CSV table of C-alpha atoms in Angstrom, one decimal:
chain,number,residue,atom,x,y,z
A,1,MET,CA,0.6,-0.1,0.4
A,2,VAL,CA,3.1,2.1,0.3
A,3,VAL,CA,4.4,1.6,-2.0
A,4,LEU,CA,1.5,2.4,-4.5
A,5,ALA,CA,1.2,5.7,-2.4
A,6,ALA,CA,4.7,6.8,-3.4
A,7,ALA,CA,4.4,5.3,-6.4
A,8,SER,CA,0.9,7.6,-7.6
A,9,ALA,CA,2.8,10.4,-5.9
A,10,TYR,CA,5.9,10.8,-8.1
A,11,GLY,CA,3.1,10.4,-10.9
A,12,VAL,CA,1.3,13.7,-9.7
A,13,LEU,CA,4.2,15.3,-8.7
A,14,ARG,CA,5.7,14.3,-12.7
A,15,ARG,CA,3.2,15.2,-13.8
A,16,ARG,CA,3.1,18.3,-12.6
A,17,GLN,CA,5.8,19.6,-14.0
A,18,SER,CA,5.9,17.5,-16.8
A,19,GLY,CA,5.8,20.7,-19.5
A,20,ARG,CA,6.2,23.7,-16.8
A,21,VAL,CA,8.2,25.9,-17.1
A,22,ARG,CA,11.6,25.7,-14.8
A,23,VAL,CA,13.6,28.6,-15.1
A,24,ARG,CA,17.7,28.4,-13.3
A,25,GLY,CA,20.1,31.3,-12.7
A,26,ARG,CA,22.6,33.1,-15.4
A,27,ASP,CA,24.6,30.7,-16.9
A,28,ASP,CA,27.7,32.4,-15.7
A,29,GLY,CA,28.6,34.6,-18.7
A,30,LYS,CA,27.9,31.7,-21.7
A,31,ARG,CA,27.6,33.1,-24.7
A,32,LEU,CA,26.2,33.0,-28.5
A,33,GLU,CA,27.1,34.2,-31.7
A,34,ALA,CA,25.6,34.3,-34.6
A,35,ALA,CA,27.7,31.9,-36.2
A,36,GLU,CA,26.7,29.3,-33.7
A,37,LEU,CA,23.1,29.6,-33.8
A,38,GLY,CA,22.8,29.7,-38.1
A,39,ALA,CA,20.9,33.0,-36.8
A,40,GLU,CA,21.3,36.9,-37.0
A,41,LEU,CA,21.2,37.7,-33.0
A,42,GLY,CA,17.5,40.5,-32.7
A,43,GLU,CA,18.6,43.5,-31.9
A,44,ARG,CA,16.7,43.4,-28.3
A,45,ALA,CA,16.8,39.7,-27.6
A,46,THR,CA,16.9,36.6,-28.7
A,47,LEU,CA,14.4,33.0,-27.9
A,48,VAL,CA,16.6,30.6,-28.9
A,49,GLN,CA,14.4,26.9,-28.6
A,50,PHE,CA,16.8,24.3,-28.4
A,51,SER,CA,13.9,21.3,-30.1
A,52,SER,CA,14.0,17.7,-31.5
A,53,ALA,CA,11.9,15.5,-34.4
A,54,PHE,CA,8.7,14.7,-32.4
A,55,CYS,CA,9.0,16.2,-29.0
A,56,ALA,CA,5.2,17.5,-29.2
A,57,PRO,CA,6.1,20.5,-26.6
A,58,CYS,CA,8.6,22.1,-28.8
A,59,ARG,CA,5.4,22.9,-31.8
A,60,ALA,CA,3.3,24.7,-29.2
A,61,THR,CA,7.0,26.7,-27.7
A,62,ARG,CA,7.9,27.0,-31.1
A,63,ARG,CA,4.0,28.8,-31.6
A,64,VAL,CA,4.3,30.2,-28.2
A,65,LEU,CA,8.1,31.8,-29.2
A,66,GLY,CA,7.8,33.3,-32.8
A,67,GLU,CA,4.0,34.8,-31.3
A,68,VAL,CA,6.3,36.8,-28.9
A,69,ALA,CA,8.9,38.0,-31.1
A,70,GLY,CA,6.2,38.7,-32.9
A,71,MET,CA,4.9,41.2,-31.3
A,72,VAL,CA,8.1,42.9,-29.0
A,73,PRO,CA,10.8,45.1,-31.1
A,74,GLY,CA,13.9,43.8,-31.6
A,75,VAL,CA,13.4,40.1,-30.4
A,76,ALA,CA,14.5,37.3,-32.6
A,77,HIS,CA,13.2,33.5,-32.1
A,78,VAL,CA,15.7,31.2,-33.0
A,79,GLU,CA,14.8,27.3,-33.5
A,80,ILE,CA,17.8,24.7,-32.9
A,81,ASP,CA,17.4,20.6,-34.2
A,82,ALA,CA,19.5,19.7,-31.1
A,83,GLU,CA,20.4,16.8,-32.1
A,84,ALA,CA,22.0,18.4,-35.2
A,85,HIS,CA,23.8,20.3,-32.7
A,86,LEU,CA,25.1,17.8,-31.1
A,87,ASP,CA,28.1,20.0,-29.3
A,88,LEU,CA,26.5,22.5,-28.6
A,89,VAL,CA,23.8,21.1,-27.0
A,90,ARG,CA,27.2,19.1,-24.5
A,91,ARG,CA,28.5,22.5,-24.1
A,92,LEU,CA,24.9,24.3,-22.5
A,93,ASP,CA,24.3,21.4,-21.2
A,94,ILE,CA,20.4,21.2,-23.1
A,95,LEU,CA,19.2,18.3,-20.7
A,96,LYS,CA,15.7,17.5,-22.7
A,97,THR,CA,13.3,19.4,-25.5
A,98,PRO,CA,12.2,21.9,-25.6
A,99,THR,CA,14.6,24.3,-23.9
A,100,VAL,CA,14.4,28.0,-24.1
A,101,LEU,CA,17.9,30.4,-23.1
A,102,VAL,CA,16.6,34.1,-23.2
A,103,LEU,CA,20.0,36.4,-25.1
A,104,ASP,CA,20.3,39.9,-24.5
A,105,ALA,CA,22.1,41.9,-27.3
A,106,ASP,CA,25.3,40.6,-27.3
A,107,GLY,CA,24.2,36.9,-27.3
A,108,ARG,CA,24.9,36.4,-23.2
A,109,VAL,CA,22.0,34.0,-21.6
A,110,VAL,CA,20.7,35.7,-19.0
A,111,ARG,CA,17.5,33.7,-18.4
A,112,ARG,CA,17.0,29.5,-19.2
A,113,ALA,CA,14.0,27.6,-19.4
A,114,THR,CA,12.8,23.8,-19.9
A,115,GLY,CA,10.1,22.5,-21.1
A,116,GLN,CA,6.7,25.0,-22.6
A,117,PRO,CA,6.7,27.4,-21.4
A,118,ARG,CA,3.6,30.1,-21.0
A,119,LYS,CA,3.8,33.7,-23.2
A,120,ALA,CA,3.4,35.9,-19.6
A,121,ASP,CA,6.5,33.6,-18.5
A,122,VAL,CA,8.7,34.4,-22.0
A,123,ILE,CA,7.5,38.3,-22.0
A,124,ALA,CA,8.8,38.3,-17.7
A,125,ALA,CA,12.1,36.8,-18.7
A,126,LEU,CA,12.2,39.5,-21.6
A,127,GLY,CA,12.4,42.0,-18.8
A,128,GLU,CA,15.8,40.4,-17.7
A,129,ALA,CA,16.9,41.1,-21.2
A,130,VAL,CA,16.5,43.7,-22.5
């Protein structure tokens, strides 16, 4: 009975956390250049999304980040296929898709989140980058 209760509690916790944004602190000055991203940095900030082919939350994240980038002037959205850029994934400690990095105008990582973000969370994270 105790094992079932522990398994149920774990399942509930796992479902609650799955797909939620979990924000880490600064990435110790890690910086990304336009050449590494394969796209230009935004004038004010860049939303970098690491995705994989069969990731359903990645598609929804793409939509949310695209909407935010379209709403906020000077913000770019760049999506990176994690499987095709394993060297970058390893260097940045990307452990799960989707992972979103918020870069300032100079390409420094100012926020990191895993899971499918809410639009309000992305806008709030951008506040720190600009």
